[in-house]
Amino acid sequence: MRDFSNDHHWLSLNTATVRKSEGLEQPLTLILDACARHGIHAISPWRDQVHAVGLAKIAAQVKALDLQLSGYCRGGFYPAPDAKGLQDALDDTRRAIDEAKILNAPCLVLVVGALPGALQGKAAHKDIALSRAQVFDGVAASLEYASSVGMPLAIEPLHPMQAAERACINTLEHALDICEELDPEYSKKLGVAIDVYHTWWDPKLHGQIKRAGKRIQAFHVCDWLTPTTDLLNDRGMMGDGVIEIPKIRAAVEAQGFSGFSEVEIFSSSNWWNRPMDEVLTTCIERHKTAV
Amino acid sequence: MRDFSNDHHWLSLNTATVRKSEGLEQPLTLILDACARHGIHAISPWRDQVHAVGLAKIAAQVKALDLQLSGYCRGGFYPAPDAKGLQDALDDTRRAIDEAKILNAPCLVLVVGALPGALQGKAAHKDIALSRAQVFDGVAASLEYASSVGMPLAIEPLHPMQAAERACINTLEHALDICEELDPEYSKKLGVAIDVYHTWWDPKLHGQIKRAGKRIQAFHVCDWLTPTTDLLNDRGMMGDGVIEIPKIRAAVEAQGFSGFSEVEIFSSSNWWNRPMDEVLTTCIERHKTAV
């Protein structure tokens, strides 16, 4: 297991972590400058943040600041109530793959989607098995294009509390079932993103990390607070919650993973209200002591 | 699959559903009278509600009103930071078993506990594997006493979002692993309570229901709302959310389950604010149309 206590070389910032610093939406350009200022040299940006500035401009800034990507967020959201919606999701994920290539991301993270309409408060149906079948077909279609252009895809299982609205792949086991069926030899680079927040509770986690092996393409950290007051935006800073982050990182690294620990904290009532520099300083400190 | 559309014979009321009707804590005596008034003849009461009135008085009222129990809530909460805490949990669950006998419950529901102290906001440790080992030992100890007095125990897997605070058994698969190890022949009557709210998201649910077979001792219903605004107290009325309740009930009944559908709704911002009669009327209506 790598020693993180002396520096933050392996810290990556998922840019959602400071997207609303001090309550205001922060332009990605400012976030990247702040990373450079703090000696953070890896990021994982979100598409909407990139689009708000412009892909070419961000690509140039990433290059100028000598930043690496630890992933690109995100493709997926495959399930839809009709054929047009299914096709739109494939098209959009294809564009995400192209953008990930331009930004030189090591993988495109897939948040696969769930019951169509549920995120907007009105599910078109309740048939989660149908959504899962659509996800399977969607990943299969995206994989053909992604592998043709050499962009690995990382299925991110989300916490079961997101099963209705954001992802109906909710365990690492389920994600790996899909990986093994669609890409048994890992020749197309269909893998997984393991976020401790989504997976820490799973009694099968450590066994499935072993099973994942070389398919681990990304490792995300934050913490589970007690109490957690919101299902989406109350993630904790590493060390403030109950997740055994170093134990999970050790398991992931035992499988050969040697990439970044990507900090991804959605926190509408705490960290998003603080100054960006304070958040980044804290991420760096906790990366050394709690990851 | 039984036809529920004509009457509410198989409706049981988990008494937490109306414990705070119109925002005020309701004495269990009033709740039982309301059940009788609405032709509901099964309940699953909570221990604190029973204790607030007195066990003997409630036992007499249950008998006088010719009510049945569909379960008794609850034993468990085994993990503790020290030997005294572990013993206290065993002693308390033993008392719960005795009370369940007096009330003639078909099973004592076990909410097994998780990281000690987390429910109070400060976990004594983060070692969920340790908590799971303590749960295993605790269930084993309780089972010896329970089987000696003839009280079935029903492990209730709780939703993974409760893994830190209330139960570190979060899938039906995990619950059944424990059942099969401690009581392979089901001779001691160690089984499970299946709550659609806790389990609906699980891609392995239907396979595990088949595996559970005769171990299904209780079936709980409510619904998953989109959005869900609270991790504990924002459950929906059946039909108001995204759970395929009839499909899950059909699977449970295909295994021979012929007991009650127990309505258990924690709802601090909706149903707990309404008059008890309105809540019960709605439960009855939805039992016929959405369960």
PDB file of N, CA and C in Angstrom, chain A residues 250-282:
ATOM      1  N   ALA A 250      -6.269  -0.136   0.607  1.00  0.00           N
ATOM      2  CA  ALA A 250      -5.299  -1.243   0.632  1.00  0.00           C
ATOM      3  C   ALA A 250      -5.787  -2.403  -0.227  1.00  0.00           C
ATOM      4  N   ALA A 251      -7.078  -2.691  -0.126  1.00  0.00           N
ATOM      5  CA  ALA A 251      -7.632  -3.804  -0.910  1.00  0.00           C
ATOM      6  C   ALA A 251      -7.562  -3.505  -2.405  1.00  0.00           C
ATOM      7  N   VAL A 252      -7.859  -2.272  -2.763  1.00  0.00           N
ATOM      8  CA  VAL A 252      -7.831  -1.865  -4.166  1.00  0.00           C
ATOM      9  C   VAL A 252      -6.396  -1.921  -4.696  1.00  0.00           C
ATOM     10  N   GLU A 253      -5.462  -1.416  -3.905  1.00  0.00           N
ATOM     11  CA  GLU A 253      -4.064  -1.419  -4.356  1.00  0.00           C
ATOM     12  C   GLU A 253      -3.492  -2.831  -4.395  1.00  0.00           C
ATOM     13  N   ALA A 254      -3.996  -3.705  -3.555  1.00  0.00           N
ATOM     14  CA  ALA A 254      -3.540  -5.099  -3.596  1.00  0.00           C
ATOM     15  C   ALA A 254      -3.882  -5.755  -4.923  1.00  0.00           C
ATOM     16  N   GLN A 255      -4.836  -5.170  -5.640  1.00  0.00           N
ATOM     17  CA  GLN A 255      -5.176  -5.682  -6.972  1.00  0.00           C
ATOM     18  C   GLN A 255      -4.360  -5.012  -8.073  1.00  0.00           C
ATOM     19  N   GLY A 256      -3.409  -4.193  -7.677  1.00  0.00           N
ATOM     20  CA  GLY A 256      -2.541  -3.568  -8.674  1.00  0.00           C
ATOM     21  C   GLY A 256      -2.929  -2.152  -9.039  1.00  0.00           C
ATOM     22  N   PHE A 257      -3.988  -1.640  -8.458  1.00  0.00           N
ATOM     23  CA  PHE A 257      -4.385  -0.273  -8.787  1.00  0.00           C
ATOM     24  C   PHE A 257      -3.314   0.694  -8.300  1.00  0.00           C
ATOM     25  N   SER A 258      -2.859   1.562  -9.184  1.00  0.00           N
ATOM     26  CA  SER A 258      -1.789   2.493  -8.825  1.00  0.00           C
ATOM     27  C   SER A 258      -2.121   3.910  -9.274  1.00  0.00           C
ATOM     28  N   GLY A 259      -3.410   4.192  -9.392  1.00  0.00           N
ATOM     29  CA  GLY A 259      -3.843   5.509  -9.852  1.00  0.00           C
ATOM     30  C   GLY A 259      -4.124   6.460  -8.692  1.00  0.00           C
ATOM     31  N   PHE A 260      -4.930   7.455  -9.001  1.00  0.00           N
ATOM     32  CA  PHE A 260      -5.214   8.514  -8.039  1.00  0.00           C
ATOM     33  C   PHE A 260      -6.346   8.133  -7.083  1.00  0.00           C
ATOM     34  N   SER A 261      -6.300   8.741  -5.913  1.00  0.00           N
ATOM     35  CA  SER A 261      -7.461   8.747  -5.017  1.00  0.00           C
ATOM     36  C   SER A 261      -8.213  10.033  -5.303  1.00  0.00           C
ATOM     37  N   GLU A 262      -9.369   9.864  -5.892  1.00  0.00           N
ATOM     38  CA  GLU A 262     -10.128  11.020  -6.368  1.00  0.00           C
ATOM     39  C   GLU A 262     -11.132  11.456  -5.309  1.00  0.00           C
ATOM     40  N   VAL A 263     -10.982  12.678  -4.843  1.00  0.00           N
ATOM     41  CA  VAL A 263     -11.875  13.210  -3.805  1.00  0.00           C
ATOM     42  C   VAL A 263     -13.140  13.755  -4.457  1.00  0.00           C
ATOM     43  N   GLU A 264     -14.264  13.195  -4.079  1.00  0.00           N
ATOM     44  CA  GLU A 264     -15.540  13.621  -4.675  1.00  0.00           C
ATOM     45  C   GLU A 264     -16.550  13.841  -3.549  1.00  0.00           C
ATOM     46  N   ILE A 265     -16.753  15.090  -3.197  1.00  0.00           N
ATOM     47  CA  ILE A 265     -17.626  15.431  -2.076  1.00  0.00           C
ATOM     48  C   ILE A 265     -18.729  16.364  -2.547  1.00  0.00           C
ATOM     49  N   PHE A 266     -19.959  15.875  -2.478  1.00  0.00           N
ATOM     50  CA  PHE A 266     -21.135  16.732  -2.705  1.00  0.00           C
ATOM     51  C   PHE A 266     -21.622  17.147  -1.320  1.00  0.00           C
ATOM     52  N   SER A 267     -21.645  18.418  -1.047  1.00  0.00           N
ATOM     53  CA  SER A 267     -21.944  18.832   0.319  1.00  0.00           C
ATOM     54  C   SER A 267     -22.599  20.203   0.334  1.00  0.00           C
ATOM     55  N   SER A 268     -23.912  20.202   0.155  1.00  0.00           N
ATOM     56  CA  SER A 268     -24.610  21.483  -0.008  1.00  0.00           C
ATOM     57  C   SER A 268     -24.667  22.289   1.277  1.00  0.00           C
ATOM     58  N   SER A 269     -24.581  21.630   2.427  1.00  0.00           N
ATOM     59  CA  SER A 269     -24.722  22.405   3.665  1.00  0.00           C
ATOM     60  C   SER A 269     -23.401  22.606   4.388  1.00  0.00           C
ATOM     61  N   ASN A 270     -22.310  22.130   3.826  1.00  0.00           N
ATOM     62  CA  ASN A 270     -21.026  22.319   4.502  1.00  0.00           C
ATOM     63  C   ASN A 270     -19.939  22.758   3.530  1.00  0.00           C
ATOM     64  N   TRP A 271     -19.320  21.806   2.848  1.00  0.00           N
ATOM     65  CA  TRP A 271     -18.126  22.148   2.081  1.00  0.00           C
ATOM     66  C   TRP A 271     -18.401  23.071   0.908  1.00  0.00           C
ATOM     67  N   TRP A 272     -19.576  22.978   0.318  1.00  0.00           N
ATOM     68  CA  TRP A 272     -19.890  23.874  -0.797  1.00  0.00           C
ATOM     69  C   TRP A 272     -20.088  25.326  -0.337  1.00  0.00           C
ATOM     70  N   ASN A 273     -20.182  25.504   0.965  1.00  0.00           N
ATOM     71  CA  ASN A 273     -20.340  26.872   1.471  1.00  0.00           C
ATOM     72  C   ASN A 273     -19.012  27.517   1.859  1.00  0.00           C
ATOM     73  N   ARG A 274     -17.941  26.758   1.777  1.00  0.00           N
ATOM     74  CA  ARG A 274     -16.655  27.277   2.263  1.00  0.00           C
ATOM     75  C   ARG A 274     -15.791  27.795   1.103  1.00  0.00           C
ATOM     76  N   PRO A 275     -14.799  28.604   1.415  1.00  0.00           N
ATOM     77  CA  PRO A 275     -13.886  29.077   0.370  1.00  0.00           C
ATOM     78  C   PRO A 275     -13.134  27.911  -0.258  1.00  0.00           C
ATOM     79  N   MET A 276     -12.898  28.022  -1.549  1.00  0.00           N
ATOM     80  CA  MET A 276     -12.256  26.941  -2.288  1.00  0.00           C
ATOM     81  C   MET A 276     -10.895  26.579  -1.697  1.00  0.00           C
ATOM     82  N   ASP A 277     -10.131  27.567  -1.333  1.00  0.00           N
ATOM     83  CA  ASP A 277      -8.792  27.276  -0.797  1.00  0.00           C
ATOM     84  C   ASP A 277      -8.865  26.478   0.504  1.00  0.00           C
ATOM     85  N   GLU A 278      -9.847  26.788   1.329  1.00  0.00           N
ATOM     86  CA  GLU A 278     -10.015  26.032   2.573  1.00  0.00           C
ATOM     87  C   GLU A 278     -10.371  24.575   2.283  1.00  0.00           C
ATOM     88  N   VAL A 279     -11.246  24.379   1.317  1.00  0.00           N
ATOM     89  CA  VAL A 279     -11.647  23.009   0.970  1.00  0.00           C
ATOM     90  C   VAL A 279     -10.443  22.227   0.444  1.00  0.00           C
ATOM     91  N   LEU A 280      -9.689  22.840  -0.450  1.00  0.00           N
ATOM     92  CA  LEU A 280      -8.548  22.125  -1.034  1.00  0.00           C
ATOM     93  C   LEU A 280      -7.470  21.837   0.024  1.00  0.00           C
ATOM     94  N   THR A 281      -7.214  22.806   0.897  1.00  0.00           N
ATOM     95  CA  THR A 281      -6.250  22.579   1.978  1.00  0.00           C
ATOM     96  C   THR A 281      -6.681  21.404   2.853  1.00  0.00           C
ATOM     97  N   THR A 282      -7.983  21.340   3.131  1.00  0.00           N
ATOM     98  CA  THR A 282      -8.489  20.244   3.956  1.00  0.00           C
ATOM     99  C   THR A 282      -8.394  18.909   3.213  1.00  0.00           C
TER     100      THR A 282
END
